Amino acid sequence: MKRKAVDIKESPQVKRQKEPIPDYCHVQPRKDDNGNQLWPASSEAVENAREFIRECATSNEKILIVPDKDADGLDAGVIIHRTLTALGAEASLIGVHLVGKGKSIHDEEEREAMGAKNPKYIIVVDQGSRPAPPIVDDPDVKSLIIDHHLSDEFPKDAKVVSACHYPPVATSSLLTYEICKTLHPEIVASCGYLCVMGTHGDLGNTLKWDPPFPDMKEVFKTHTKKAINDAVSLLNARKSPFLPPRKPPKSNKTNTARRTSKFDVLTAWSALLSATSPKEILTNPRLLSARAEINAEVERQTHTAPKFSKDGKIAVFRIHSAAQVHPVIATRWAGHLKSSKLEIVLVANSGYLPGMVNFSCRVARCARNRETPVDIISSLKAVAEMDTTDLVQRMGESFARGHKEASGGIIPEKEFEELMVLMKVGEKPDDTGKVVKTKMKTKMVEKSPQKNTLGNYFGKS
């Protein structure tokens, strides 16, 4: 019996497996000389912060909470407020100061506004840190700074607890929760969801919550993940439309109320403070209206074409908007753009503050697994230091602040243009980096005189 011919086809190419991106929590924490884990900050700093909060609660004096305007800062601020009242502080003695649009706690106008409220204690949360005078001029006012932004310098005379050197770096809401949860038995139940919301706001809702992060299973049993993430979506505009050629990854990093041109942060603070669950936040009409405004503005601004630095490492998008949408667009494009050279996505907004450029930088997703981790702050400073004049001094303290993976700044328009020249944005690279396709060369073989071959043998019927 003759065998039937068999079609001999090339085996299909094996699809290249994508390298898994490690979860944020999967970083080995630091340890002390005795092998004890150091997280979320130094033990001494954490205990000093707890003692400060206890003192505030029992002082019967005015307390001022100064949270940042994003979800992480606002959730952390509410955790502090609830801890103080649980410890016996009168709610009427606890105030809040929300920093104005484009301002920082170090601006004289903000320092005067905080001082005018006559607090005896000030707790600053998630505001970023830099060398500065005391938070307010009154020498009798005591201050505590809770933060996770990269810095080794802080305002004068303040107590500080910072997570920035203790990987995996905790968000400010998570750091605050870890400080407060041992101060009163109610805090775990009343503030666990705030910790999750603030942390998802900064790190995204795909976080694994593996050690050293706390076990949040009870939080997700009490409050469904859908409710939590929908609330984060409302506060952080996760569902803002973004329509590049392909669907980008989800992102949580934008607070709707503070990003609108109206800059209504008080609505977000009030909604969080009065709510007892994530579901209550979802029906706030002003937050819903704010999200609609941001959705429309992100859609309008997000299709700007990028220009690249000459070395291909930085993609620059330029927009003009009165709303704070530049961080949103940076986060979204960082998850979409792909290149073997690309490291940083920079979105510059010339319309947020008159005469200034607010810019946000994010590490491109395609660069996260590289052998040498991308450090945005170091990269920005390295570019600025190529200047032979006084550019670094003229840009001031608001340049290259934040985190290694998420940084930015607020600098005058003229100085920003100088920075772009140093980056050689828009200049053609010396090496185009294009992949040149060539036809595969076929090796010619002399025709064999043999007539009875394997091919015609199996082809016979």
CSV table of C-alpha atoms in Angstrom, one decimal:
chain,number,residue,atom,x,y,z
A,1,MET,CA,0.0,0.0,0.0
A,2,LYS,CA,1.4,3.3,-1.1
A,3,ARG,CA,1.6,6.1,1.4
A,4,LYS,CA,-0.3,9.3,0.7
A,5,ALA,CA,1.4,12.5,0.1
A,6,VAL,CA,1.9,14.6,3.2
A,7,ASP,CA,2.0,18.4,2.9
A,8,ILE,CA,5.2,19.6,4.5
A,9,LYS,CA,4.7,23.0,5.9
A,10,GLU,CA,6.9,25.2,7.9
A,11,SER,CA,6.1,25.1,11.6
A,12,PRO,CA,4.4,28.3,12.8
A,13,GLN,CA,6.6,30.8,14.5
A,14,VAL,CA,6.4,30.6,18.3
A,15,LYS,CA,4.9,33.7,19.6
A,16,ARG,CA,7.3,35.6,21.7
A,17,GLN,CA,6.3,35.7,25.3
A,18,LYS,CA,6.1,39.1,26.9
A,19,GLU,CA,8.2,39.6,29.9
A,20,PRO,CA,5.9,39.9,33.0
A,21,ILE,CA,6.0,43.2,34.7
A,22,PRO,CA,6.6,42.7,38.4
A,23,ASP,CA,3.8,43.9,40.7
A,24,TYR,CA,4.6,47.1,42.6
A,25,CYS,CA,4.7,45.2,45.9
A,26,HIS,CA,7.2,42.6,44.8
A,27,VAL,CA,10.3,44.6,46.0
A,28,GLN,CA,12.4,43.5,48.9
A,29,PRO,CA,12.0,45.9,51.8
A,30,ARG,CA,15.0,47.3,53.6
A,31,LYS,CA,16.1,45.6,56.8
A,32,ASP,CA,17.9,46.9,59.9
A,33,ASP,CA,21.1,45.4,61.4
A,34,ASN,CA,19.0,42.8,63.2
A,35,GLY,CA,17.2,41.7,60.1
A,36,ASN,CA,13.9,43.5,61.0
A,37,GLN,CA,11.9,44.9,58.1
A,38,LEU,CA,12.0,48.6,57.7
A,39,TRP,CA,8.6,49.6,56.1
A,40,PRO,CA,6.7,51.9,55.4
A,41,ALA,CA,9.3,54.3,57.0
A,42,SER,CA,11.8,54.3,59.8
A,43,SER,CA,10.4,53.0,63.0
A,44,GLU,CA,11.5,56.1,64.9
A,45,ALA,CA,9.7,58.5,62.4
A,46,VAL,CA,6.5,56.4,62.5
A,47,GLU,CA,6.4,56.4,66.3
A,48,ASN,CA,7.2,60.2,66.4
A,49,ALA,CA,4.2,60.8,64.0
A,50,ARG,CA,1.9,58.7,66.3
A,51,GLU,CA,3.0,60.6,69.3
A,52,PHE,CA,2.4,63.9,67.5
A,53,ILE,CA,-1.2,62.9,66.5
A,54,ARG,CA,-1.9,61.8,70.1
A,55,GLU,CA,-0.7,65.1,71.4
A,56,CYS,CA,-2.9,67.0,68.8
A,57,ALA,CA,-6.0,65.0,69.8
A,58,THR,CA,-5.7,65.7,73.6
A,59,SER,CA,-4.5,69.3,73.3
A,60,ASN,CA,-7.9,71.0,72.9
A,61,GLU,CA,-6.2,73.3,70.5
A,62,LYS,CA,-6.8,74.1,66.8
A,63,ILE,CA,-5.5,71.6,64.3
A,64,LEU,CA,-5.0,72.3,60.6
A,65,ILE,CA,-4.8,69.5,58.1
A,66,VAL,CA,-3.1,70.4,54.8
A,67,PRO,CA,-3.6,67.6,52.3
A,68,ASP,CA,-2.6,67.5,48.7
A,69,LYS,CA,-5.3,67.9,46.1
A,70,ASP,CA,-5.2,64.4,44.6
A,71,ALA,CA,-7.0,61.4,45.8
A,72,ASP,CA,-4.0,60.1,47.7
A,73,GLY,CA,-3.6,63.3,49.6
A,74,LEU,CA,-7.3,63.8,50.3
A,75,ASP,CA,-7.9,60.3,51.5
A,76,ALA,CA,-4.9,60.6,53.8
A,77,GLY,CA,-6.3,63.8,55.2
A,78,VAL,CA,-9.6,62.2,56.0
A,79,ILE,CA,-7.8,59.3,57.7
A,80,ILE,CA,-6.1,61.8,59.9
A,81,HIS,CA,-9.3,63.7,60.6
A,82,ARG,CA,-11.1,60.4,61.6
A,83,THR,CA,-8.2,59.4,63.8
A,84,LEU,CA,-8.1,62.7,65.6
A,85,THR,CA,-11.9,62.6,66.4
A,86,ALA,CA,-11.6,58.9,67.4
A,87,LEU,CA,-8.9,59.9,69.9
A,88,GLY,CA,-11.2,62.6,71.4
A,89,ALA,CA,-10.4,65.8,69.4
A,90,GLU,CA,-13.4,68.1,68.8
A,91,ALA,CA,-14.4,68.2,65.1
A,92,SER,CA,-14.9,71.9,65.4
A,93,LEU,CA,-11.2,72.3,66.3
A,94,ILE,CA,-10.0,70.5,63.1
A,95,GLY,CA,-9.7,72.7,60.0
A,96,VAL,CA,-8.5,72.0,56.5
A,97,HIS,CA,-6.4,74.2,54.2
A,98,LEU,CA,-6.6,73.4,50.5
A,99,VAL,CA,-3.7,75.0,48.6
A,100,GLY,CA,-4.8,77.2,45.6
A,101,LYS,CA,-4.4,76.4,41.9
A,102,GLY,CA,-0.7,76.4,40.9
A,103,LYS,CA,0.4,77.1,44.4
A,104,SER,CA,2.5,75.2,47.0
A,105,ILE,CA,2.6,75.3,50.8
A,106,HIS,CA,5.9,77.2,50.5
A,107,ASP,CA,4.4,80.2,48.7
A,108,GLU,CA,4.1,83.2,51.0
A,109,GLU,CA,0.4,83.7,50.2
A,110,GLU,CA,-0.3,80.1,51.4
A,111,ARG,CA,1.9,80.4,54.5
A,112,GLU,CA,0.0,83.6,55.5
A,113,ALA,CA,-3.4,81.9,54.8
A,114,MET,CA,-2.5,78.9,57.0
A,115,GLY,CA,-1.2,81.2,59.7
A,116,ALA,CA,-4.4,83.3,59.7
A,117,LYS,CA,-6.4,80.2,60.8
A,118,ASN,CA,-4.4,80.3,64.1
A,119,PRO,CA,-3.6,76.6,64.4
A,120,LYS,CA,-1.4,75.2,67.2
A,121,TYR,CA,-0.7,72.1,65.2
A,122,ILE,CA,-0.4,71.6,61.4
A,123,ILE,CA,-0.3,68.2,59.6
A,124,VAL,CA,0.9,68.4,56.0
A,125,VAL,CA,0.1,65.4,53.9
A,126,ASP,CA,1.4,64.4,50.4
A,127,GLN,CA,2.6,67.9,49.5
A,128,GLY,CA,6.1,67.0,48.4
A,129,SER,CA,9.1,68.3,50.3
A,130,ARG,CA,11.9,70.7,49.8
A,131,PRO,CA,14.1,73.0,51.9
A,132,ALA,CA,12.0,75.9,53.1
A,133,PRO,CA,11.2,78.1,56.1
A,134,PRO,CA,8.8,76.8,58.8
A,135,ILE,CA,5.3,76.0,57.5
A,136,VAL,CA,4.1,79.2,59.2
A,137,ASP,CA,6.0,82.0,60.9
A,138,ASP,CA,4.6,81.5,64.4
A,139,PRO,CA,7.3,79.7,66.3
A,140,ASP,CA,4.8,78.1,68.7
A,141,VAL,CA,3.1,76.2,66.0
A,142,LYS,CA,4.1,72.5,65.8
A,143,SER,CA,4.2,70.8,62.3
A,144,LEU,CA,4.2,67.2,61.1
A,145,ILE,CA,4.9,66.3,57.4
A,146,ILE,CA,3.7,62.9,56.1
A,147,ASP,CA,5.0,62.3,52.6
A,148,HIS,CA,6.3,59.8,50.0
A,149,HIS,CA,7.8,62.1,47.4
A,150,LEU,CA,11.6,61.8,46.9
A,151,SER,CA,13.4,64.4,49.1
A,152,ASP,CA,16.0,64.6,51.8
A,153,GLU,CA,15.3,68.2,52.6
A,154,PHE,CA,12.2,69.5,54.4
A,155,PRO,CA,10.8,72.7,55.9
A,156,LYS,CA,12.5,74.0,59.0
A,157,ASP,CA,11.5,72.8,62.4
A,158,ALA,CA,8.9,70.2,61.2
A,159,LYS,CA,8.7,66.6,62.3
A,160,VAL,CA,8.9,64.4,59.2
A,161,VAL,CA,7.9,60.8,58.3
A,162,SER,CA,8.7,60.0,54.7
A,163,ALA,CA,8.3,56.7,52.8
A,164,CYS,CA,10.5,57.7,49.9
A,165,HIS,CA,13.6,55.6,50.9
A,166,TYR,CA,11.7,52.5,52.0
A,167,PRO,CA,10.7,50.3,49.0
A,168,PRO,CA,8.1,49.4,47.9
A,169,VAL,CA,7.3,53.1,48.5
A,170,ALA,CA,4.0,53.5,50.3
A,171,THR,CA,1.5,56.1,49.0
A,172,SER,CA,0.8,58.9,51.5
A,173,SER,CA,-2.7,57.4,52.2
A,174,LEU,CA,-1.1,54.0,52.9
A,175,LEU,CA,1.6,55.5,55.1
A,176,THR,CA,-1.0,57.5,57.0
A,177,TYR,CA,-3.1,54.4,57.5
A,178,GLU,CA,-0.1,52.4,58.8
A,179,ILE,CA,0.6,55.2,61.3
A,180,CYS,CA,-3.0,55.6,62.5
A,181,LYS,CA,-4.4,52.1,62.5
A,182,THR,CA,-2.7,51.2,65.8
A,183,LEU,CA,-3.9,54.4,67.5
A,184,HIS,CA,-7.6,53.4,67.8
A,185,PRO,CA,-9.5,50.2,67.2
A,186,GLU,CA,-12.0,52.0,64.9
A,187,ILE,CA,-9.5,53.1,62.3
A,188,VAL,CA,-9.1,49.8,60.5
A,189,ALA,CA,-12.9,49.6,59.8
A,190,SER,CA,-13.5,53.3,59.2
A,191,CYS,CA,-10.4,54.1,57.1
A,192,GLY,CA,-9.4,50.9,55.3
A,193,TYR,CA,-11.4,51.7,52.2
A,194,LEU,CA,-9.9,55.3,52.2
A,195,CYS,CA,-6.4,53.7,52.2
A,196,VAL,CA,-7.3,51.5,49.3
A,197,MET,CA,-8.9,54.3,47.3
A,198,GLY,CA,-5.9,56.7,47.8
A,199,THR,CA,-3.4,53.9,47.0
A,200,HIS,CA,-5.3,52.9,43.9
A,201,GLY,CA,-5.4,56.5,42.9
A,202,ASP,CA,-1.7,56.7,42.8
A,203,LEU,CA,-0.7,53.1,41.8
A,204,GLY,CA,-3.7,51.9,39.8
A,205,ASN,CA,-6.4,49.3,40.7
A,206,THR,CA,-4.5,46.2,39.5
A,207,LEU,CA,-2.3,46.4,42.7
A,208,LYS,CA,-1.9,42.9,44.3
A,209,TRP,CA,-1.8,44.1,47.9
A,210,ASP,CA,0.9,41.5,48.7
A,211,PRO,CA,3.3,42.0,51.6
A,212,PRO,CA,4.7,44.2,52.9
A,213,PHE,CA,1.5,46.0,52.0
A,214,PRO,CA,-1.3,45.2,54.5
A,215,ASP,CA,-3.9,42.5,53.9
A,216,MET,CA,-7.0,44.3,52.7
A,217,LYS,CA,-9.3,41.2,52.2
A,218,GLU,CA,-11.7,42.5,54.8
A,219,VAL,CA,-12.0,45.8,53.1
A,220,PHE,CA,-12.9,44.1,49.8
A,221,LYS,CA,-15.4,42.0,51.6
A,222,THR,CA,-17.1,45.0,53.2
A,223,HIS,CA,-16.8,47.2,50.1
A,224,THR,CA,-16.8,45.5,46.8
A,225,LYS,CA,-13.9,46.2,44.4
A,226,LYS,CA,-16.4,47.6,41.9
A,227,ALA,CA,-17.7,50.2,44.4
A,228,ILE,CA,-14.1,51.1,45.5
A,229,ASN,CA,-12.8,51.4,41.9
A,230,ASP,CA,-15.9,53.3,40.7
A,231,ALA,CA,-15.4,55.8,43.5
A,232,VAL,CA,-11.7,56.1,42.5
A,233,SER,CA,-12.9,56.5,39.0
A,234,LEU,CA,-15.1,59.4,40.0
A,235,LEU,CA,-12.4,61.1,42.1
A,236,ASN,CA,-9.6,60.2,39.8
A,237,ALA,CA,-11.3,60.4,36.4
A,238,ARG,CA,-10.1,56.9,35.3
A,239,LYS,CA,-12.7,56.8,32.6
A,240,SER,CA,-11.7,59.9,30.9
A,241,PRO,CA,-11.9,59.1,27.2
A,242,PHE,CA,-8.6,58.7,25.4
A,243,LEU,CA,-8.6,57.6,21.8
A,244,PRO,CA,-5.1,57.0,20.3
A,245,PRO,CA,-4.8,54.3,17.6
A,246,ARG,CA,-5.0,51.5,20.1
A,247,LYS,CA,-6.7,51.1,23.4
A,248,PRO,CA,-4.4,52.2,26.3
A,249,PRO,CA,-4.2,50.7,29.8
A,250,LYS,CA,-6.4,51.9,32.5
A,251,SER,CA,-5.1,54.6,34.8
A,252,ASN,CA,-6.3,56.2,37.9
A,253,LYS,CA,-4.1,59.2,38.2
A,254,THR,CA,-6.3,62.3,38.1
A,255,ASN,CA,-8.6,64.0,40.6
A,256,THR,CA,-11.6,65.4,38.7
A,257,ALA,CA,-12.6,68.2,41.0
A,258,ARG,CA,-9.1,69.6,41.3
A,259,ARG,CA,-8.4,69.2,37.6
A,260,THR,CA,-11.3,71.2,36.3
A,261,SER,CA,-10.7,74.8,35.2
A,262,LYS,CA,-12.9,75.8,38.3
A,263,PHE,CA,-10.5,74.0,40.6
A,264,ASP,CA,-13.2,72.8,43.0
A,265,VAL,CA,-11.2,70.7,45.5
A,266,LEU,CA,-13.5,71.5,48.4
A,267,THR,CA,-16.2,69.4,46.8
A,268,ALA,CA,-13.9,66.3,46.7
A,269,TRP,CA,-12.8,66.9,50.3
A,270,SER,CA,-16.3,67.3,51.6
A,271,ALA,CA,-17.6,64.3,49.8
A,272,LEU,CA,-14.8,62.1,51.3
A,273,LEU,CA,-15.2,63.5,54.8
A,274,SER,CA,-19.0,63.0,54.9
A,275,ALA,CA,-19.1,59.6,53.3
A,276,THR,CA,-19.0,56.3,55.2
A,277,SER,CA,-18.5,54.1,52.2
A,278,PRO,CA,-17.3,54.4,48.6
A,279,LYS,CA,-20.9,54.1,47.3
A,280,GLU,CA,-21.9,57.4,48.9
A,281,ILE,CA,-19.3,59.2,46.8
A,282,LEU,CA,-20.7,57.9,43.6
A,283,THR,CA,-23.9,60.0,43.8
A,284,ASN,CA,-22.3,63.4,44.4
A,285,PRO,CA,-23.6,65.6,41.5
A,286,ARG,CA,-20.7,68.1,41.6
A,287,LEU,CA,-18.2,65.3,41.2
A,288,LEU,CA,-20.2,63.8,38.4
A,289,SER,CA,-20.2,67.2,36.7
A,290,ALA,CA,-16.5,67.7,37.2
A,291,ARG,CA,-15.8,64.3,35.7
A,292,ALA,CA,-17.8,65.2,32.6
A,293,GLU,CA,-15.8,68.4,32.1
A,294,ILE,CA,-12.5,66.5,32.4
A,295,ASN,CA,-13.7,63.8,30.1
A,296,ALA,CA,-14.4,66.4,27.4
A,297,GLU,CA,-11.2,68.3,27.9
A,298,VAL,CA,-9.0,65.1,27.9
A,299,GLU,CA,-10.7,64.1,24.6
A,300,ARG,CA,-10.0,67.5,23.1
A,301,GLN,CA,-6.3,67.7,24.1
A,302,THR,CA,-5.2,64.1,23.9
A,303,HIS,CA,-4.7,63.8,20.1
A,304,THR,CA,-1.7,66.1,20.0
A,305,ALA,CA,1.2,64.5,18.1
A,306,PRO,CA,4.4,64.0,20.0
A,307,LYS,CA,7.9,65.2,19.1
A,308,PHE,CA,11.0,63.3,20.3
A,309,SER,CA,14.3,64.3,21.7
A,310,LYS,CA,17.2,63.6,19.4
A,311,ASP,CA,18.2,60.5,21.3
A,312,GLY,CA,14.7,59.2,21.2
A,313,LYS,CA,14.5,58.8,24.9
A,314,ILE,CA,11.8,61.5,25.6
A,315,ALA,CA,8.5,62.0,23.9
A,316,VAL,CA,7.1,65.5,24.3
A,317,PHE,CA,3.4,66.4,23.9
A,318,ARG,CA,2.4,70.1,24.1
A,319,ILE,CA,-1.1,71.2,25.0
A,320,HIS,CA,-2.8,74.4,26.1
A,321,SER,CA,-5.6,73.9,28.7
A,322,ALA,CA,-6.9,75.7,31.7
A,323,ALA,CA,-7.7,72.2,33.2
A,324,GLN,CA,-5.0,70.0,34.9
A,325,VAL,CA,-5.2,67.3,32.3
A,326,HIS,CA,-1.4,67.1,31.6
A,327,PRO,CA,-0.8,64.3,34.2
A,328,VAL,CA,-3.7,62.3,32.8
A,329,ILE,CA,-2.5,62.5,29.2
A,330,ALA,CA,1.1,61.7,30.3
A,331,THR,CA,0.0,58.5,32.2
A,332,ARG,CA,-2.1,57.4,29.3
A,333,TRP,CA,0.5,57.9,26.5
A,334,ALA,CA,3.1,56.3,28.7
A,335,GLY,CA,1.1,53.1,28.5
A,336,HIS,CA,0.7,53.3,24.8
A,337,LEU,CA,3.9,54.5,23.1
A,338,LYS,CA,6.5,51.8,22.4
A,339,SER,CA,10.1,52.1,21.3
A,340,SER,CA,13.4,50.5,22.0
A,341,LYS,CA,14.8,53.9,23.0
A,342,LEU,CA,11.8,55.6,24.6
A,343,GLU,CA,12.1,56.1,28.4
A,344,ILE,CA,10.0,59.1,29.3
A,345,VAL,CA,6.7,60.7,28.2
A,346,LEU,CA,6.5,64.4,28.9
A,347,VAL,CA,3.3,66.4,28.6
A,348,ALA,CA,3.6,70.2,28.8
A,349,ASN,CA,0.6,72.5,29.4
A,350,SER,CA,1.1,76.2,28.7
A,351,GLY,CA,-2.5,77.1,29.5
A,352,TYR,CA,-2.8,76.1,33.2
A,353,LEU,CA,-1.1,79.1,34.7
A,354,PRO,CA,-0.3,82.4,32.9
A,355,GLY,CA,3.3,82.7,31.8
A,356,MET,CA,4.2,79.3,33.1
A,357,VAL,CA,4.5,75.7,31.8
A,358,ASN,CA,3.2,72.9,34.0
A,359,PHE,CA,4.6,69.6,32.8
A,360,SER,CA,4.2,66.0,33.9
A,361,CYS,CA,6.5,63.1,33.1
A,362,ARG,CA,5.9,59.4,33.4
A,363,VAL,CA,8.1,56.4,32.7
A,364,ALA,CA,7.0,54.7,29.4
A,365,ARG,CA,5.6,51.3,30.1
A,366,CYS,CA,7.9,49.8,27.5
A,367,ALA,CA,10.9,51.0,29.6
A,368,ARG,CA,9.9,49.6,33.0
A,369,ASN,CA,11.6,46.3,32.8
A,370,ARG,CA,15.0,47.6,31.5
A,371,GLU,CA,18.2,46.6,33.2
A,372,THR,CA,18.9,50.1,34.3
A,373,PRO,CA,15.7,51.6,35.9
A,374,VAL,CA,14.6,54.9,34.5
A,375,ASP,CA,14.9,57.8,36.9
A,376,ILE,CA,13.0,60.8,35.6
A,377,ILE,CA,14.3,63.2,38.2
A,378,SER,CA,17.9,62.4,37.5
A,379,SER,CA,17.2,62.5,33.7
A,380,LEU,CA,15.6,66.0,33.9
A,381,LYS,CA,18.4,67.3,36.0
A,382,ALA,CA,21.0,65.9,33.7
A,383,VAL,CA,19.5,67.7,30.8
A,384,ALA,CA,19.3,71.0,32.7
A,385,GLU,CA,22.9,70.7,33.9
A,386,MET,CA,24.1,70.8,30.2
A,387,ASP,CA,23.2,74.5,30.3
A,388,THR,CA,26.3,76.7,30.6
A,389,THR,CA,24.3,79.7,32.1
A,390,ASP,CA,22.0,79.9,35.2
A,391,LEU,CA,19.0,77.9,33.8
A,392,VAL,CA,18.9,75.6,36.8
A,393,GLN,CA,18.6,78.6,39.2
A,394,ARG,CA,16.0,80.3,37.0
A,395,MET,CA,13.8,77.3,36.9
A,396,GLY,CA,13.7,77.3,40.7
A,397,GLU,CA,12.6,74.7,43.3
A,398,SER,CA,9.5,73.5,41.3
A,399,PHE,CA,11.6,71.7,38.7
A,400,ALA,CA,11.9,67.9,38.7
A,401,ARG,CA,10.0,67.3,41.9
A,402,GLY,CA,8.0,64.2,42.9
A,403,HIS,CA,9.1,60.6,42.2
A,404,LYS,CA,11.6,58.8,40.1
A,405,GLU,CA,8.8,57.2,38.0
A,406,ALA,CA,6.4,60.2,38.0
A,407,SER,CA,7.9,63.7,38.1
A,408,GLY,CA,7.4,67.1,36.5
A,409,GLY,CA,7.5,70.8,37.3
A,410,ILE,CA,6.2,74.3,37.0
A,411,ILE,CA,8.6,76.7,35.2
A,412,PRO,CA,8.4,79.9,33.2
A,413,GLU,CA,7.8,79.6,29.5
A,414,LYS,CA,11.1,81.0,28.5
A,415,GLU,CA,13.0,78.5,30.7
A,416,PHE,CA,10.9,75.7,29.4
A,417,GLU,CA,11.9,76.5,25.8
A,418,GLU,CA,15.5,76.5,26.8
A,419,LEU,CA,15.0,73.1,28.3
A,420,MET,CA,13.5,71.8,25.1
A,421,VAL,CA,16.5,73.1,23.1
A,422,LEU,CA,18.8,71.2,25.5
A,423,MET,CA,16.8,68.1,24.9
A,424,LYS,CA,17.1,68.7,21.1
A,425,VAL,CA,13.3,68.1,20.8
A,426,GLY,CA,12.3,67.7,17.1
A,427,GLU,CA,15.8,67.3,15.8
A,428,LYS,CA,16.4,64.4,13.5
A,429,PRO,CA,18.5,61.6,15.2
A,430,ASP,CA,21.9,60.8,13.8
A,431,ASP,CA,20.8,57.1,13.7
A,432,THR,CA,17.3,56.9,12.4
A,433,GLY,CA,16.8,53.6,14.1
A,434,LYS,CA,14.5,52.4,11.3
A,435,VAL,CA,14.3,48.7,10.7
A,436,VAL,CA,15.3,48.1,7.1
A,437,LYS,CA,13.5,45.2,5.5
A,438,THR,CA,15.5,43.1,3.1
A,439,LYS,CA,14.5,40.3,0.8
A,440,MET,CA,15.6,36.9,2.0
A,441,LYS,CA,18.4,35.6,-0.2
A,442,THR,CA,17.6,32.2,-1.7
A,443,LYS,CA,20.5,29.9,-2.1
A,444,MET,CA,20.6,28.5,-5.7
A,445,VAL,CA,21.2,24.8,-5.9
A,446,GLU,CA,22.2,23.0,-9.1
A,447,LYS,CA,19.4,20.8,-10.5
A,448,SER,CA,20.0,17.2,-9.5
A,449,PRO,CA,20.1,14.6,-12.3
A,450,GLN,CA,18.3,12.2,-10.0
A,451,LYS,CA,14.6,11.7,-11.1
A,452,ASN,CA,13.3,9.5,-8.3
A,453,THR,CA,13.2,12.0,-5.4
A,454,LEU,CA,11.4,12.0,-2.0
A,455,GLY,CA,9.0,14.6,-3.3
A,456,ASN,CA,7.8,12.8,-6.4
A,457,TYR,CA,7.9,9.4,-4.6
A,458,PHE,CA,5.3,10.6,-2.0
A,459,GLY,CA,3.4,12.4,-4.7
A,460,LYS,CA,2.6,9.2,-6.7
A,461,SER,CA,-0.8,7.7,-6.3
